[in-house]
mmCIF file of C-alpha atoms and ligand atoms in Angstrom:
data_model
loop_
_atom_site.group_PDB
_atom_site.id
_atom_site.type_symbol
_atom_site.label_atom_id
_atom_site.label_comp_id
_atom_site.label_asym_id
_atom_site.label_seq_id
_atom_site.Cartn_x
_atom_site.Cartn_y
_atom_site.Cartn_z
ATOM 1 C CA GLU Y 23 -176.650 88.299 48.866
ATOM 2 C CA LYS Y 24 -177.362 90.801 51.723
ATOM 3 C CA GLN Y 25 -176.611 90.111 54.674
ATOM 4 C CA TYR Y 26 -179.412 90.336 57.735
ATOM 5 C CA GLU Y 27 -179.378 89.675 61.331
ATOM 6 C CA PHE Y 28 -182.064 86.926 61.852
ATOM 7 C CA ILE Y 29 -182.150 85.061 58.754
ATOM 8 C CA LEU Y 30 -179.597 83.726 56.348
ATOM 9 C CA THR Y 31 -180.123 83.191 52.304
ATOM 10 C CA SER Y 32 -178.423 81.386 49.556
ATOM 11 C CA ARG Y 33 -179.191 80.192 46.156
ATOM 12 C CA PRO Y 34 -178.548 75.957 46.644
ATOM 13 C CA ALA Y 35 -179.826 75.457 43.044
ATOM 14 C CA ASP Y 36 -180.346 76.921 39.745
ATOM 15 C CA GLY Y 37 -183.497 78.981 39.964
ATOM 16 C CA VAL Y 38 -183.893 78.518 44.060
ATOM 17 C CA ALA Y 39 -183.574 80.835 46.454
ATOM 18 C CA LEU Y 40 -183.484 79.484 50.281
ATOM 19 C CA ILE Y 41 -184.029 81.131 53.334
ATOM 20 C CA THR Y 42 -182.632 80.246 56.410
ATOM 21 C CA LEU Y 43 -184.319 81.421 59.773
ATOM 22 C CA ASN Y 44 -181.402 82.315 62.017
ATOM 23 C CA ARG Y 45 -182.255 83.041 65.634
ATOM 24 C CA PRO Y 46 -181.077 79.985 67.186
ATOM 25 C CA LYS Y 47 -181.036 81.345 71.277
ATOM 26 C CA ALA Y 48 -184.921 82.033 71.038
ATOM 27 C CA LEU Y 49 -185.848 78.973 68.980
ATOM 28 C CA ASN Y 50 -186.574 81.112 66.052
ATOM 29 C CA ALA Y 51 -188.917 82.929 67.800
ATOM 30 C CA LEU Y 52 -190.706 85.679 65.182
ATOM 31 C CA CYS Y 53 -189.428 88.671 66.759
ATOM 32 C CA THR Y 54 -190.817 91.580 64.874
ATOM 33 C CA PRO Y 55 -187.050 92.581 63.546
ATOM 34 C CA LEU Y 56 -186.899 88.429 62.246
ATOM 35 C CA PHE Y 57 -190.280 89.481 60.801
ATOM 36 C CA ASN Y 58 -189.230 92.639 58.846
ATOM 37 C CA GLU Y 59 -186.017 90.831 57.106
ATOM 38 C CA LEU Y 60 -187.915 87.584 56.253
ATOM 39 C CA ASN Y 61 -190.277 90.433 54.183
ATOM 40 C CA GLU Y 62 -187.211 92.235 52.940
ATOM 41 C CA ALA Y 63 -185.742 89.033 51.571
ATOM 42 C CA VAL Y 64 -189.079 87.323 49.980
ATOM 43 C CA LYS Y 65 -189.968 90.166 48.561
ATOM 44 C CA ALA Y 66 -186.679 90.987 47.034
ATOM 45 C CA PHE Y 67 -186.501 87.321 46.030
ATOM 46 C CA ASP Y 68 -190.088 87.560 44.119
ATOM 47 C CA ASN Y 69 -188.777 90.432 42.170
ATOM 48 C CA ASP Y 70 -185.704 88.644 41.386
ATOM 49 C CA ASP Y 71 -186.285 87.433 37.871
ATOM 50 C CA SER Y 72 -183.649 84.640 38.524
ATOM 51 C CA VAL Y 73 -185.413 83.298 41.453
ATOM 52 C CA ARG Y 74 -188.430 81.115 40.332
ATOM 53 C CA ALA Y 75 -188.891 78.903 44.129
ATOM 54 C CA LEU Y 76 -188.301 80.028 47.041
ATOM 55 C CA VAL Y 77 -187.471 77.028 50.161
ATOM 56 C CA LEU Y 78 -188.465 78.712 53.967
ATOM 57 C CA THR Y 79 -186.581 76.597 56.648
ATOM 58 C CA GLY Y 80 -185.526 77.347 60.475
ATOM 59 C CA SER Y 81 -183.052 74.744 62.494
ATOM 60 C CA GLU Y 82 -183.130 71.397 63.099
ATOM 61 C CA ARG Y 83 -184.244 71.619 66.722
ATOM 62 C CA ALA Y 84 -187.152 74.901 65.598
ATOM 63 C CA PHE Y 85 -188.319 75.974 62.706
ATOM 64 C CA ALA Y 86 -189.938 78.197 65.012
ATOM 65 C CA ALA Y 87 -191.514 78.247 68.452
ATOM 66 C CA GLY Y 88 -194.134 81.248 67.700
ATOM 67 C CA ALA Y 89 -194.121 84.538 67.609
ATOM 68 C CA ASP Y 90 -191.706 86.198 70.238
ATOM 69 C CA ILE Y 91 -193.819 85.775 73.700
ATOM 70 C CA LYS Y 92 -191.353 88.195 75.527
ATOM 71 C CA GLU Y 93 -192.158 90.831 72.716
ATOM 72 C CA MET Y 94 -196.058 90.418 73.336
ATOM 73 C CA LYS Y 95 -196.609 90.375 76.962
ATOM 74 C CA ASP Y 96 -196.964 93.731 77.965
ATOM 75 C CA LYS Y 97 -198.454 95.159 75.278
ATOM 76 C CA GLU Y 98 -202.003 96.696 75.196
ATOM 77 C CA PHE Y 99 -204.814 96.275 73.098
ATOM 78 C CA SER Y 100 -204.404 99.837 71.948
ATOM 79 C CA GLU Y 101 -201.507 99.277 70.906
ATOM 80 C CA VAL Y 102 -201.732 96.220 69.027
ATOM 81 C CA PHE Y 103 -204.782 97.045 67.488
ATOM 82 C CA LYS Y 104 -203.509 100.660 66.438
ATOM 83 C CA GLY Y 105 -200.088 99.131 65.464
ATOM 84 C CA LYS Y 106 -201.843 96.800 63.582
ATOM 85 C CA PHE Y 107 -199.282 94.681 65.741
ATOM 86 C CA LEU Y 108 -198.153 91.702 62.901
ATOM 87 C CA GLU Y 109 -200.472 92.441 60.160
ATOM 88 C CA SER Y 110 -197.431 92.824 58.108
ATOM 89 C CA TRP Y 111 -197.245 88.725 58.444
ATOM 90 C CA SER Y 112 -199.848 88.414 55.519
ATOM 91 C CA LEU Y 113 -196.951 89.734 52.897
ATOM 92 C CA LEU Y 114 -195.782 86.322 52.996
ATOM 93 C CA THR Y 115 -198.798 85.137 51.176
ATOM 94 C CA THR Y 116 -199.055 87.591 48.252
ATOM 95 C CA ILE Y 117 -196.082 86.797 46.807
ATOM 96 C CA ARG Y 118 -196.032 85.297 43.250
ATOM 97 C CA LYS Y 119 -193.640 82.994 43.949
ATOM 98 C CA PRO Y 120 -194.040 79.034 45.110
ATOM 99 C CA ILE Y 121 -192.744 78.713 48.509
ATOM 100 C CA ILE Y 122 -191.841 75.554 50.259
ATOM 101 C CA ALA Y 123 -191.458 75.540 54.467
ATOM 102 C CA ALA Y 124 -189.137 72.909 54.881
ATOM 103 C CA VAL Y 125 -190.060 71.919 59.049
ATOM 104 C CA SER Y 126 -187.897 70.354 61.628
ATOM 105 C CA GLY Y 127 -188.509 70.269 64.998
ATOM 106 C CA TYR Y 128 -191.023 72.827 66.842
ATOM 107 C CA ALA Y 129 -193.482 74.321 64.394
ATOM 108 C CA LEU Y 130 -195.606 76.456 67.272
ATOM 109 C CA GLY Y 131 -198.131 79.386 66.992
ATOM 110 C CA GLY Y 132 -196.845 81.638 64.465
ATOM 111 C CA GLY Y 133 -194.768 78.672 63.826
ATOM 112 C CA CYS Y 134 -197.349 76.632 62.331
ATOM 113 C CA GLU Y 135 -198.910 79.807 60.871
ATOM 114 C CA LEU Y 136 -195.699 80.769 58.619
ATOM 115 C CA ALA Y 137 -195.640 77.322 57.230
ATOM 116 C CA LEU Y 138 -199.637 77.119 56.503
ATOM 117 C CA MET Y 139 -198.942 80.397 55.199
ATOM 118 C CA CYS Y 140 -196.379 78.822 52.490
ATOM 119 C CA ASP Y 141 -197.895 76.605 49.651
ATOM 120 C CA ILE Y 142 -195.951 73.587 50.386
ATOM 121 C CA ILE Y 143 -194.881 71.842 53.094
ATOM 122 C CA LEU Y 144 -192.665 69.366 53.711
ATOM 123 C CA ALA Y 145 -191.607 67.837 57.333
ATOM 124 C CA SER Y 146 -188.714 66.187 59.108
ATOM 125 C CA PRO Y 147 -189.988 63.343 61.301
ATOM 126 C CA THR Y 148 -188.897 65.268 64.330
ATOM 127 C CA ALA Y 149 -191.319 68.086 63.509
ATOM 128 C CA THR Y 150 -193.970 68.955 66.186
ATOM 129 C CA PHE Y 151 -196.784 71.615 65.709
ATOM 130 C CA GLY Y 152 -199.282 73.208 67.308
ATOM 131 C CA GLN Y 153 -200.862 76.362 68.227
ATOM 132 C CA PRO Y 154 -200.210 76.773 71.846
ATOM 133 C CA GLU Y 155 -201.570 79.963 72.445
ATOM 134 C CA ILE Y 156 -204.340 78.437 74.566
ATOM 135 C CA ASN Y 157 -201.617 77.774 77.288
ATOM 136 C CA ILE Y 158 -200.897 81.619 77.194
ATOM 137 C CA GLY Y 159 -204.211 82.770 77.421
ATOM 138 C CA VAL Y 160 -204.928 83.960 73.795
ATOM 139 C CA ILE Y 161 -206.089 81.995 70.469
ATOM 140 C CA PRO Y 162 -204.141 82.045 66.970
ATOM 141 C CA GLY Y 163 -204.173 85.156 65.436
ATOM 142 C CA GLY Y 164 -201.665 84.987 62.443
ATOM 143 C CA GLY Y 165 -204.283 82.451 60.198
ATOM 144 C CA GLY Y 166 -203.889 79.262 61.947
ATOM 145 C CA SER Y 167 -207.765 78.697 63.433
ATOM 146 C CA GLN Y 168 -208.839 79.452 59.675
ATOM 147 C CA ARG Y 169 -206.223 77.748 57.272
ATOM 148 C CA LEU Y 170 -205.082 74.387 59.854
ATOM 149 C CA ALA Y 171 -209.540 73.743 59.319
ATOM 150 C CA HIS Y 172 -209.226 74.144 55.274
ATOM 151 C CA ALA Y 173 -206.166 71.819 55.742
ATOM 152 C CA ILE Y 174 -207.367 69.450 58.132
ATOM 153 C CA GLY Y 175 -211.085 69.925 59.216
ATOM 154 C CA LYS Y 176 -213.452 71.515 61.893
ATOM 155 C CA SER Y 177 -213.201 68.816 64.849
ATOM 156 C CA ARG Y 178 -209.028 68.080 64.146
ATOM 157 C CA THR Y 179 -208.847 71.689 64.556
ATOM 158 C CA MET Y 180 -210.634 72.546 67.363
ATOM 159 C CA GLU Y 181 -209.144 69.984 69.550
ATOM 160 C CA ILE Y 182 -205.374 71.460 68.381
ATOM 161 C CA VAL Y 183 -206.764 75.040 69.075
ATOM 162 C CA LEU Y 184 -208.677 74.314 72.094
ATOM 163 C CA THR Y 185 -206.531 71.871 73.849
ATOM 164 C CA GLY Y 186 -203.060 73.175 72.505
ATOM 165 C CA ARG Y 187 -201.489 69.713 72.009
ATOM 166 C CA ASN Y 188 -198.766 69.195 69.727
ATOM 167 C CA PHE Y 189 -198.991 66.868 66.909
ATOM 168 C CA SER Y 190 -196.697 65.227 65.190
ATOM 169 C CA ALA Y 191 -195.071 65.210 61.691
ATOM 170 C CA GLN Y 192 -196.819 61.838 60.860
ATOM 171 C CA GLU Y 193 -200.501 63.290 61.990
ATOM 172 C CA ALA Y 194 -199.782 65.996 59.691
ATOM 173 C CA ALA Y 195 -198.942 64.091 56.924
ATOM 174 C CA ASP Y 196 -202.200 61.680 57.736
ATOM 175 C CA TRP Y 197 -204.492 64.806 58.046
ATOM 176 C CA GLY Y 198 -202.982 65.840 54.706
ATOM 177 C CA MET Y 199 -201.327 68.991 56.076
ATOM 178 C CA VAL Y 200 -198.269 68.391 55.051
ATOM 179 C CA SER Y 201 -197.270 67.045 51.269
ATOM 180 C CA ARG Y 202 -195.075 64.305 53.107
ATOM 181 C CA VAL Y 203 -192.646 63.227 55.865
ATOM 182 C CA VAL Y 204 -189.128 63.074 54.413
ATOM 183 C CA PRO Y 205 -187.826 59.506 56.034
ATOM 184 C CA ALA Y 206 -184.320 60.030 57.811
ATOM 185 C CA GLU Y 207 -182.586 58.067 55.308
ATOM 186 C CA GLU Y 208 -183.379 60.423 52.405
ATOM 187 C CA GLY Y 209 -181.562 63.114 53.549
ATOM 188 C CA SER Y 210 -182.482 66.481 55.276
ATOM 189 C CA VAL Y 211 -186.101 67.801 54.849
ATOM 190 C CA VAL Y 212 -183.836 70.885 53.554
ATOM 191 C CA ASP Y 213 -182.631 69.003 50.713
ATOM 192 C CA ALA Y 214 -185.401 67.363 49.739
ATOM 193 C CA ALA Y 215 -187.341 71.071 49.638
ATOM 194 C CA VAL Y 216 -184.428 72.506 47.575
ATOM 195 C CA LYS Y 217 -184.706 69.574 45.056
ATOM 196 C CA MET Y 218 -188.659 69.936 44.673
ATOM 197 C CA ALA Y 219 -188.029 73.900 44.479
ATOM 198 C CA ALA Y 220 -185.343 73.409 41.399
ATOM 199 C CA VAL Y 221 -187.674 70.941 39.478
ATOM 200 C CA ILE Y 222 -190.811 73.756 39.864
ATOM 201 C CA ALA Y 223 -188.043 76.366 38.608
ATOM 202 C CA SER Y 224 -187.765 74.000 35.926
ATOM 203 C CA LYS Y 225 -191.187 74.877 34.275
ATOM 204 C CA SER Y 226 -192.357 77.526 32.987
ATOM 205 C CA GLN Y 227 -192.661 80.793 35.212
ATOM 206 C CA ILE Y 228 -195.687 81.741 33.897
ATOM 207 C CA ALA Y 229 -197.506 78.506 33.918
ATOM 208 C CA VAL Y 230 -196.111 78.052 37.690
ATOM 209 C CA GLN Y 231 -197.321 81.323 38.919
ATOM 210 C CA ALA Y 232 -200.722 80.744 37.115
ATOM 211 C CA GLY Y 233 -200.923 77.264 38.507
ATOM 212 C CA LYS Y 234 -200.289 79.052 42.501
ATOM 213 C CA GLU Y 235 -202.834 81.651 41.796
ATOM 214 C CA VAL Y 236 -205.377 79.029 40.725
ATOM 215 C CA VAL Y 237 -205.156 76.100 43.708
ATOM 216 C CA ASN Y 238 -205.396 79.279 46.224
ATOM 217 C CA ALA Y 239 -208.556 80.655 44.523
ATOM 218 C CA ALA Y 240 -209.549 77.450 45.849
ATOM 219 C CA TYR Y 241 -209.622 78.576 48.792
ATOM 220 C CA GLU Y 242 -210.828 81.972 48.642
ATOM 221 C CA GLN Y 243 -214.109 81.547 46.334
ATOM 222 C CA SER Y 244 -216.812 79.208 45.810
ATOM 223 C CA LEU Y 245 -216.450 75.968 43.391
ATOM 224 C CA GLN Y 246 -218.499 77.547 40.946
ATOM 225 C CA GLU Y 247 -215.908 81.199 40.866
ATOM 226 C CA GLY Y 248 -213.036 78.914 41.225
ATOM 227 C CA LEU Y 249 -213.660 76.521 38.238
ATOM 228 C CA ARG Y 250 -214.583 79.356 36.049
ATOM 229 C CA TYR Y 251 -211.287 81.495 37.076
ATOM 230 C CA GLU Y 252 -209.378 78.497 37.042
ATOM 231 C CA ARG Y 253 -211.132 78.199 32.731
ATOM 232 C CA ARG Y 254 -210.091 81.699 32.262
ATOM 233 C CA VAL Y 255 -206.379 81.737 33.025
ATOM 234 C CA PHE Y 256 -206.443 78.406 31.119
ATOM 235 C CA HIS Y 257 -207.581 80.355 28.602
ATOM 236 C CA SER Y 258 -204.837 83.382 28.692
ATOM 237 C CA LEU Y 259 -201.881 80.998 28.944
ATOM 238 C CA PHE Y 260 -202.764 80.797 25.024
ATOM 239 C CA ALA Y 261 -201.397 83.592 25.067
ATOM 240 C CA THR Y 262 -198.033 82.731 26.095
ATOM 241 C CA LYS Y 263 -194.656 81.193 24.199
ATOM 242 C CA ASP Y 264 -194.237 78.743 26.323
ATOM 243 C CA GLN Y 265 -197.896 77.560 25.973
ATOM 244 C CA LYS Y 266 -196.641 77.192 22.024
ATOM 245 C CA GLU Y 267 -193.062 75.581 23.364
ATOM 246 C CA GLY Y 268 -194.333 73.346 25.754
ATOM 247 C CA MET Y 269 -197.871 71.619 23.309
ATOM 248 C CA SER Y 270 -194.946 71.522 20.042
ATOM 249 C CA ALA Y 271 -192.389 70.278 21.807
ATOM 250 C CA PHE Y 272 -194.127 67.319 22.818
ATOM 251 C CA ALA Y 273 -195.508 66.612 19.325
ATOM 252 C CA GLU Y 274 -191.976 66.971 18.210
ATOM 253 C CA LYS Y 275 -191.402 64.593 20.751
ATOM 254 C CA ARG Y 276 -188.388 66.725 22.190
ATOM 255 C CA LYS Y 277 -187.722 69.094 25.196
ATOM 256 C CA PRO Y 278 -189.483 72.224 25.502
ATOM 257 C CA THR Y 279 -187.002 75.389 26.082
ATOM 258 C CA TRP Y 280 -189.224 78.119 28.346
ATOM 259 C CA THR Y 281 -188.433 81.847 27.479
ATOM 260 C CA HIS Y 282 -191.128 82.535 30.274
ATOM 261 C CA SER Y 283 -192.585 84.736 28.677
HETATM 262 N N1 LIG O 16 -190.770 83.492 72.121
HETATM 263 C C1 LIG O 16 -190.108 83.849 72.757
HETATM 264 N N2 LIG O 16 -189.050 83.052 73.355
HETATM 265 C C2 LIG O 16 -189.318 82.163 73.101
HETATM 266 C C3 LIG O 16 -190.363 81.583 72.432
HETATM 267 C C4 LIG O 16 -191.111 82.595 72.316
HETATM 268 N N3 LIG O 16 -192.467 81.924 71.382
HETATM 269 N N4 LIG O 16 -189.945 79.824 72.186
HETATM 270 C C5 LIG O 16 -189.165 79.677 73.053
HETATM 271 N N5 LIG O 16 -188.501 81.474 73.275
HETATM 272 C C6 LIG O 16 -187.062 80.949 74.134
HETATM 273 C C7 LIG O 16 -187.258 80.365 75.187
HETATM 274 O O1 LIG O 16 -187.834 81.415 76.440
HETATM 275 C C8 LIG O 16 -185.985 80.547 76.231
HETATM 276 O O2 LIG O 16 -185.268 81.319 75.871
HETATM 277 P P1 LIG O 16 -184.173 81.660 77.322
HETATM 278 O O3 LIG O 16 -183.221 80.715 77.183
HETATM 279 O O4 LIG O 16 -183.756 82.987 77.480
HETATM 280 O O5 LIG O 16 -184.868 81.294 78.657
HETATM 281 C C9 LIG O 16 -185.524 79.612 74.668
HETATM 282 O O6 LIG O 16 -185.548 79.679 73.766
HETATM 283 C C10 LIG O 16 -185.265 78.249 74.719
HETATM 284 O O7 LIG O 16 -186.335 77.589 75.360
HETATM 285 P P2 LIG O 16 -186.795 76.469 75.998
HETATM 286 O O8 LIG O 16 -185.805 76.734 77.319
HETATM 287 O O9 LIG O 16 -188.444 76.875 76.629
HETATM 288 O O10 LIG O 16 -186.469 75.112 75.341
HETATM 289 P P3 LIG O 16 -187.179 73.842 75.337
HETATM 290 O O11 LIG O 16 -186.643 73.127 74.876
HETATM 291 O O12 LIG O 16 -187.005 73.189 76.642
HETATM 292 O O13 LIG O 16 -188.748 73.980 75.099
HETATM 293 C C11 LIG O 16 -190.663 75.081 73.753
HETATM 294 C C12 LIG O 16 -188.993 74.518 73.265
HETATM 295 C C13 LIG O 16 -191.836 73.928 73.731
HETATM 296 C C14 LIG O 16 -190.759 75.200 72.281
HETATM 297 C C15 LIG O 16 -191.191 75.578 74.634
HETATM 298 O O14 LIG O 16 -189.624 76.868 74.046
HETATM 299 C C16 LIG O 16 -191.884 76.350 74.357
HETATM 300 O O15 LIG O 16 -193.435 76.371 74.995
HETATM 301 N N6 LIG O 16 -192.121 77.679 73.426
HETATM 302 C C17 LIG O 16 -193.338 78.780 73.202
HETATM 303 C C18 LIG O 16 -194.088 78.018 72.773
HETATM 304 C C19 LIG O 16 -195.748 78.988 71.937
HETATM 305 O O16 LIG O 16 -196.107 78.974 72.633
HETATM 306 N N7 LIG O 16 -195.387 79.634 70.925
HETATM 307 C C20 LIG O 16 -196.733 80.459 70.502
HETATM 308 C C21 LIG O 16 -196.253 81.327 71.142
HETATM 309 S S1 LIG O 16 -198.207 82.454 70.419
HETATM 310 C C22 LIG O 16 -198.014 82.920 69.347
HETATM 311 O O17 LIG O 16 -197.072 82.267 68.503
HETATM 312 C C23 LIG O 16 -198.893 83.962 68.374
HETATM 313 C C24 LIG O 16 -198.874 83.975 67.258
HETATM 314 C C25 LIG O 16 -199.935 85.221 66.789
HETATM 315 C C26 LIG O 16 -199.587 85.505 65.241
HETATM 316 C C27 LIG O 16 -200.053 87.008 64.746
HETATM 317 C C28 LIG O 16 -199.322 86.767 63.420
HETATM 318 C C29 LIG O 16 -200.271 87.826 62.764
#
């Protein structure tokens, strides 16, 4: 594996890549070099055929405590506007393969937004989410206002964004923003995320990637367009060997062998 300065990468299970944010002294504050490395690793795994699902995590204490405030504090409008400051953050949302966020500790500001860019969020009981930008005189800039509104509704999003108060793992689960809180006795949230990623990695990858694409369509277009899009993509899967294999295996009462083709 390539060595990075601010992230660690590994392959904890067949078909699964794990990216760990590793800037512990700054609680994984998302400085530009960290984000550049994250983008590079994500892109490389997305292009690597042996990787079929990704997990993104931080440390016990912090998933990420936000964009790097010290890096941002002296910037001027013309600089951030013309320099497209933080525009590269959206790369994560353009990858084909599913990515699961395993969140422990602080996921604040850009850290919360980074988790929201992932396809699935699992939280440890210690996870603390929030969009505290209002406390430093700004607003979310990495999609927080939009993705939170989709995930937890307008009233709660307004409260979170305008008061800057944090919310707990349990609240995030009750509101439907995270799939579930992984209880401490079940082991670490990273292990749970890797296990889930391994299940996804064991499926037909064409179906997995098509599934991700159509679920995302629900957030990007009208219901009518989304339903038509889903049906078209469903139809297209009848051109794959994995559809023949999957349905034949069911009829023959055996396990399918996917060729991802
Ligand atoms: N940026 C830079 N450094 C940070 C950040 C941060 N976001 N968060 C923590 N650190 C640093 C601290 O400065 C400190 O460094 P040092 O030891 O050199 O003083 C170190 O990490 C440890 O932090 P604390 O001593 O503060 O630890 P505590 O346990 O006392 O507090 C908190 C933890 C509550 C998480 C606290 O650090 C905190 O409030 N952090 C800031 C949280 C925040 O406001 N985040 C939002 C930032 S704004 C943002 O994310 C905008 C996103 C825009 C994205 C746009 C994308 C397109």
